[in-house]
Tab-separated table of C-alpha atoms in Angstrom:
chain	number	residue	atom	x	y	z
A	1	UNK	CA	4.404	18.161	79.665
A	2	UNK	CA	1.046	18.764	77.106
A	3	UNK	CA	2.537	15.487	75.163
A	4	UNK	CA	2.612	13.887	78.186
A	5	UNK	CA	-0.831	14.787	79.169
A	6	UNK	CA	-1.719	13.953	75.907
A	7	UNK	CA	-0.800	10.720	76.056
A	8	UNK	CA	-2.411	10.220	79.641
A	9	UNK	CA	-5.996	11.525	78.409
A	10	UNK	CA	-5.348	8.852	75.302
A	11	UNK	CA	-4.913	6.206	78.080
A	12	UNK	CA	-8.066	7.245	79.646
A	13	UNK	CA	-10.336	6.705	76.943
A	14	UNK	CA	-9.356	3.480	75.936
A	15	UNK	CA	-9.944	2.432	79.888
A	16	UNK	CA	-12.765	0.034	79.778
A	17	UNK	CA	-12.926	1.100	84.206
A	18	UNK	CA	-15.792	3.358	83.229
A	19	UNK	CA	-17.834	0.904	80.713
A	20	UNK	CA	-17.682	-1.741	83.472
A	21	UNK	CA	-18.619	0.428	86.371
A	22	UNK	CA	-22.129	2.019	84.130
A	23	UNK	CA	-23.000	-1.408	83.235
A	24	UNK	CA	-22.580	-2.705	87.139
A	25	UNK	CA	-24.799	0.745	88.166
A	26	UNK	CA	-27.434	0.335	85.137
A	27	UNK	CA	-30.137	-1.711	87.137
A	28	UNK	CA	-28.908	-0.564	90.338
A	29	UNK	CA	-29.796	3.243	89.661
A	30	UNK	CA	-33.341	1.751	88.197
A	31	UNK	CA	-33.630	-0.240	91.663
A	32	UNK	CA	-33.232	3.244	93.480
A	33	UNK	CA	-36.079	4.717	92.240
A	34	UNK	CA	-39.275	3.868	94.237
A	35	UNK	CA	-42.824	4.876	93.043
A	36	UNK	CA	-45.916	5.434	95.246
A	37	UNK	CA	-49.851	6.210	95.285
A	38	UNK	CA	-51.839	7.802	97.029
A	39	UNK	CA	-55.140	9.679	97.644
A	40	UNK	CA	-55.304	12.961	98.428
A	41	UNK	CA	-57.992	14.770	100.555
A	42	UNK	CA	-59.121	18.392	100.768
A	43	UNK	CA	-57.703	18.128	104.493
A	44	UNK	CA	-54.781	16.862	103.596
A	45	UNK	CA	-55.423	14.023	105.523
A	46	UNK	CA	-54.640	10.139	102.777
A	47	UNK	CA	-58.223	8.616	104.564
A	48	UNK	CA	-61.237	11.173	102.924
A	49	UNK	CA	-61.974	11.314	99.402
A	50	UNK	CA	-61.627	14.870	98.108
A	51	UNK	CA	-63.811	16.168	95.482
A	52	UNK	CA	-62.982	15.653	92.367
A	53	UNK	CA	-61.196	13.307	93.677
A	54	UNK	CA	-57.476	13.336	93.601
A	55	UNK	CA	-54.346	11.029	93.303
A	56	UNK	CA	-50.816	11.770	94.392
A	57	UNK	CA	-47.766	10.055	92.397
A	58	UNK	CA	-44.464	10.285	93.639
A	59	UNK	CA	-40.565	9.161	93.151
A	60	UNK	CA	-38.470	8.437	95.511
A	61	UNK	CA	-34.786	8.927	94.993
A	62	UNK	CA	-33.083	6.233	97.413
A	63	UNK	CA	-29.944	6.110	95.827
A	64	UNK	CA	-27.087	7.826	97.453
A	65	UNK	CA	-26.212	10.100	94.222
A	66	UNK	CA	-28.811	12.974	92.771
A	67	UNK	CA	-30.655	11.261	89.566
A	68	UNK	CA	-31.950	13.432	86.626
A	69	UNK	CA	-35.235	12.020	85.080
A	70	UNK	CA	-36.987	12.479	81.420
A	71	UNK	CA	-40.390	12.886	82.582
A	72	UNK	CA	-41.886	11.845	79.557
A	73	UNK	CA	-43.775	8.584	80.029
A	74	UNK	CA	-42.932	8.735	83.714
A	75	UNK	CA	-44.691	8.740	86.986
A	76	UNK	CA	-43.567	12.487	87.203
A	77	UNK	CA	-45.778	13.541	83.694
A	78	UNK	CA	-48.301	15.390	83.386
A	79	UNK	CA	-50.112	13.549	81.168
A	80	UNK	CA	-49.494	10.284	83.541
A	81	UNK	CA	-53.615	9.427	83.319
A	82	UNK	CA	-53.971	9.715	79.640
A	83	UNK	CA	-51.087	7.861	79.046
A	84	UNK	CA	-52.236	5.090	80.684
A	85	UNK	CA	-49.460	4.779	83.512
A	86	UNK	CA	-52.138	4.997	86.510
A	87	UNK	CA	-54.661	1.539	86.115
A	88	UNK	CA	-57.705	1.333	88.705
A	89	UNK	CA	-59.482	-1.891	88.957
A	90	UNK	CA	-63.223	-2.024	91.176
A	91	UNK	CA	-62.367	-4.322	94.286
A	92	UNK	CA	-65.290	-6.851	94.825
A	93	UNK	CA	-65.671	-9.824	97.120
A	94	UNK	CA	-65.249	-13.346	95.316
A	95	UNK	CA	-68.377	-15.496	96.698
A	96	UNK	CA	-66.188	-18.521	95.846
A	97	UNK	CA	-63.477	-18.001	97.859
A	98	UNK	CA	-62.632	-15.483	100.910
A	99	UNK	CA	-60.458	-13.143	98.212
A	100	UNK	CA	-61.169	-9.772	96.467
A	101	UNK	CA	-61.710	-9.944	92.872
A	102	UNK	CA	-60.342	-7.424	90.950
A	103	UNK	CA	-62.036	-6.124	87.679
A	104	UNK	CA	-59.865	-3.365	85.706
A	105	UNK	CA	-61.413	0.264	84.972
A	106	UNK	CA	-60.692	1.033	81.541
A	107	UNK	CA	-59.461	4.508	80.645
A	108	UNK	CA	-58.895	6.171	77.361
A	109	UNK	CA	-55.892	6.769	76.456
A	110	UNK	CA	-53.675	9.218	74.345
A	111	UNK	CA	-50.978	8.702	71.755
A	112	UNK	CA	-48.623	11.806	71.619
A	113	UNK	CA	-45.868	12.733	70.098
A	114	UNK	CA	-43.025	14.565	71.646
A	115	UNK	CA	-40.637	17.384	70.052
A	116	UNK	CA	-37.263	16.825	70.062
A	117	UNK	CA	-34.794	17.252	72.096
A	118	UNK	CA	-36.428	17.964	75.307
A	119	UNK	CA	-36.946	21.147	76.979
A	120	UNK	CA	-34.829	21.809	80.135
A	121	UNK	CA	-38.684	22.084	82.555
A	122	UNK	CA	-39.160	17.964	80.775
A	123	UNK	CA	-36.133	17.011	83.205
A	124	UNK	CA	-36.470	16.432	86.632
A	125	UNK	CA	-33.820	16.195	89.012
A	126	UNK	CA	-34.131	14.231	92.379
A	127	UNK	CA	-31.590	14.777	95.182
A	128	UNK	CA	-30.614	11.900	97.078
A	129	UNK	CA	-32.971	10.557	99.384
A	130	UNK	CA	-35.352	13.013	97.897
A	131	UNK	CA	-39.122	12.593	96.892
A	132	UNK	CA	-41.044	14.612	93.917
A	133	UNK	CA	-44.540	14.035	93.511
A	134	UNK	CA	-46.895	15.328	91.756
A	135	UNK	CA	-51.102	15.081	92.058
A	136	UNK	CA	-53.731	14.238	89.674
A	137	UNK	CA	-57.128	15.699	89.686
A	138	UNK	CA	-59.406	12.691	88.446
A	139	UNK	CA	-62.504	14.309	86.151
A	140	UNK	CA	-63.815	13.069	82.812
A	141	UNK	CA	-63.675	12.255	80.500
A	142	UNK	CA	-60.306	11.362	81.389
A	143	UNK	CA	-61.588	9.316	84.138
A	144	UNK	CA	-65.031	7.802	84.198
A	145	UNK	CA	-66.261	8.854	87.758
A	146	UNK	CA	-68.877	6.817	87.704
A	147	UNK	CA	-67.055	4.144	87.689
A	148	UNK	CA	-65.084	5.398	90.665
A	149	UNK	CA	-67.096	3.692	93.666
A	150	UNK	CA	-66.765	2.219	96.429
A	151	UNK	CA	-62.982	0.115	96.943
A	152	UNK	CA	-60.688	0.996	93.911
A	153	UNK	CA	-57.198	-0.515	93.014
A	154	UNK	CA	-54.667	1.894	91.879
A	155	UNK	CA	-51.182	1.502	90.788
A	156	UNK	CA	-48.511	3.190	88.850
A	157	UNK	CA	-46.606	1.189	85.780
A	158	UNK	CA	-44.313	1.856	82.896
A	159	UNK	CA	-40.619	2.372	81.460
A	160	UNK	CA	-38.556	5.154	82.363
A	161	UNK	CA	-37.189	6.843	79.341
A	162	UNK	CA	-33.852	8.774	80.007
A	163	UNK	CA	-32.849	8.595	83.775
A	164	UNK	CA	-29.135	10.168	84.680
A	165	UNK	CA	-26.785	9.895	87.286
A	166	UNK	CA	-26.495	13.742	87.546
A	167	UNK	CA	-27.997	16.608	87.894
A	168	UNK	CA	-30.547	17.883	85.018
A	169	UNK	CA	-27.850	20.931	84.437
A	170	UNK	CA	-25.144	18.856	83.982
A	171	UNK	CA	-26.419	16.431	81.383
A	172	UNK	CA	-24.619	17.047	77.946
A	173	UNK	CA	-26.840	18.256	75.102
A	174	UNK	CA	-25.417	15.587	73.195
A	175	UNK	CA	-27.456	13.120	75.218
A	176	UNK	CA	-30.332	14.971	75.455
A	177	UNK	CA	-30.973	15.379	71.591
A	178	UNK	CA	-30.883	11.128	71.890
A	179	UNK	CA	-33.257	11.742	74.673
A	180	UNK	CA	-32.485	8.379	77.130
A	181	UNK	CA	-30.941	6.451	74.185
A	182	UNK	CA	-27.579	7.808	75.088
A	183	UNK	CA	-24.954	5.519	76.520
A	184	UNK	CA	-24.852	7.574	80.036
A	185	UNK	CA	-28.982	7.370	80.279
A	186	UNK	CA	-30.486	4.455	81.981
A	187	UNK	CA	-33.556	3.024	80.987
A	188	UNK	CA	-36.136	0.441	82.660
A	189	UNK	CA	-39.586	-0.163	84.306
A	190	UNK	CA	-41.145	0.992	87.213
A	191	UNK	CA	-44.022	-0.030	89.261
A	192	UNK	CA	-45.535	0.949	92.379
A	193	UNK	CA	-47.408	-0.819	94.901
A	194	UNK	CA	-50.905	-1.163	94.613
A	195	UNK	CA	-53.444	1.018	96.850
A	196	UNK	CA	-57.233	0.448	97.607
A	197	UNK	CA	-58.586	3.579	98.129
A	198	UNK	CA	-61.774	4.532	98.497
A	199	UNK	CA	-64.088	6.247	96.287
């Protein structure tokens, strides 16, 4: 009976089943994960301006499986502003033409550098046909206020690093100290939808 077993695990791992079906799910899982803006108000209410003014990021999980996500680099980091992930751009009317013209808000950003492997509270996990979100309270220096007037632009861009099919608990360690380079993470970019808001 074990040799027998044996032999079946043997046959399992040489199955190429589970290669193909990874590869088939890799941009699919990506796909699945849609990212939003908004502003947030003191009320609660997305149509007032709070002060300091504040922006709300979120992930949506629409994929029909729990995803676990590195939230390094990701809409879901707290650093998301410094980092450069969240780009406004002033909204003006073109006189030549009946469009808005659209001049980018430049923000300083950070370099940092990360310590490996990541901490269990650097994963998030998403349930299916779940949301996280998190909001960001825009002051400077990080953000230049004053140039925060009037109709802004805002969107959300950039590459998640390590997203799972699982739960964050059942991720091996072995993946984790490879943090999203590991064969079972998926990796790609994300971008939300731009918002005007107002400011």
């Amino acid at each position: 009976m074990v040799l027998i077993l044996l032999f079946r695990s043997a046959g399992n791992l040489s199955n190429s089943d589970p290669v193909v079906v990874k590869m088939a799910d890799a941009s699919d899982v990506i796909s699945k994960l849609k990212v939003s803006v908004r502003q947030v108000s003191s009320s609660g209410s997305s149509n007032e301006s709070s002060s300091p003014p504040k922006l709300a990021v979120a992930v949506t999980n629409t994929h029909s499986s729990p995803v676990a996500i590195l939230s390094w680099n990701s809409p879901l980091d707290p650093l998301a502003l410094q980092l450069g992930l969240v780009s406004f751009a002033q909204v003006g009317s073109d006189s030549d033409s009946d469009s808005d013209s659209y001049n980018p808000i430049q923000i300083p950003t950070i370099q940092i550098r990360r310590k490996m492997p990541p901490e269990t509270d650097a994963l998030v996990t998403i349930g299916a046909g779940q949301t996280r979100e998190q909001v960001l309270e825009l002051k400077d220096p990080i953000v230049p206020l004053e140039k925060l007037r009037g109709k802004v632009r805002v969107a959300c861009a950039g590459e998640w690093m390590g997203v799972w099919l699982s739960e964050a608990d059942a991720i091996p360690k072995a993946s984790l100290e490879k943090a999203g380079a590991s064969d079972d993470a998926f990796r790609g970019p994300f971008q939300s939808e731009a918002v005007d808001m107002e400011f």
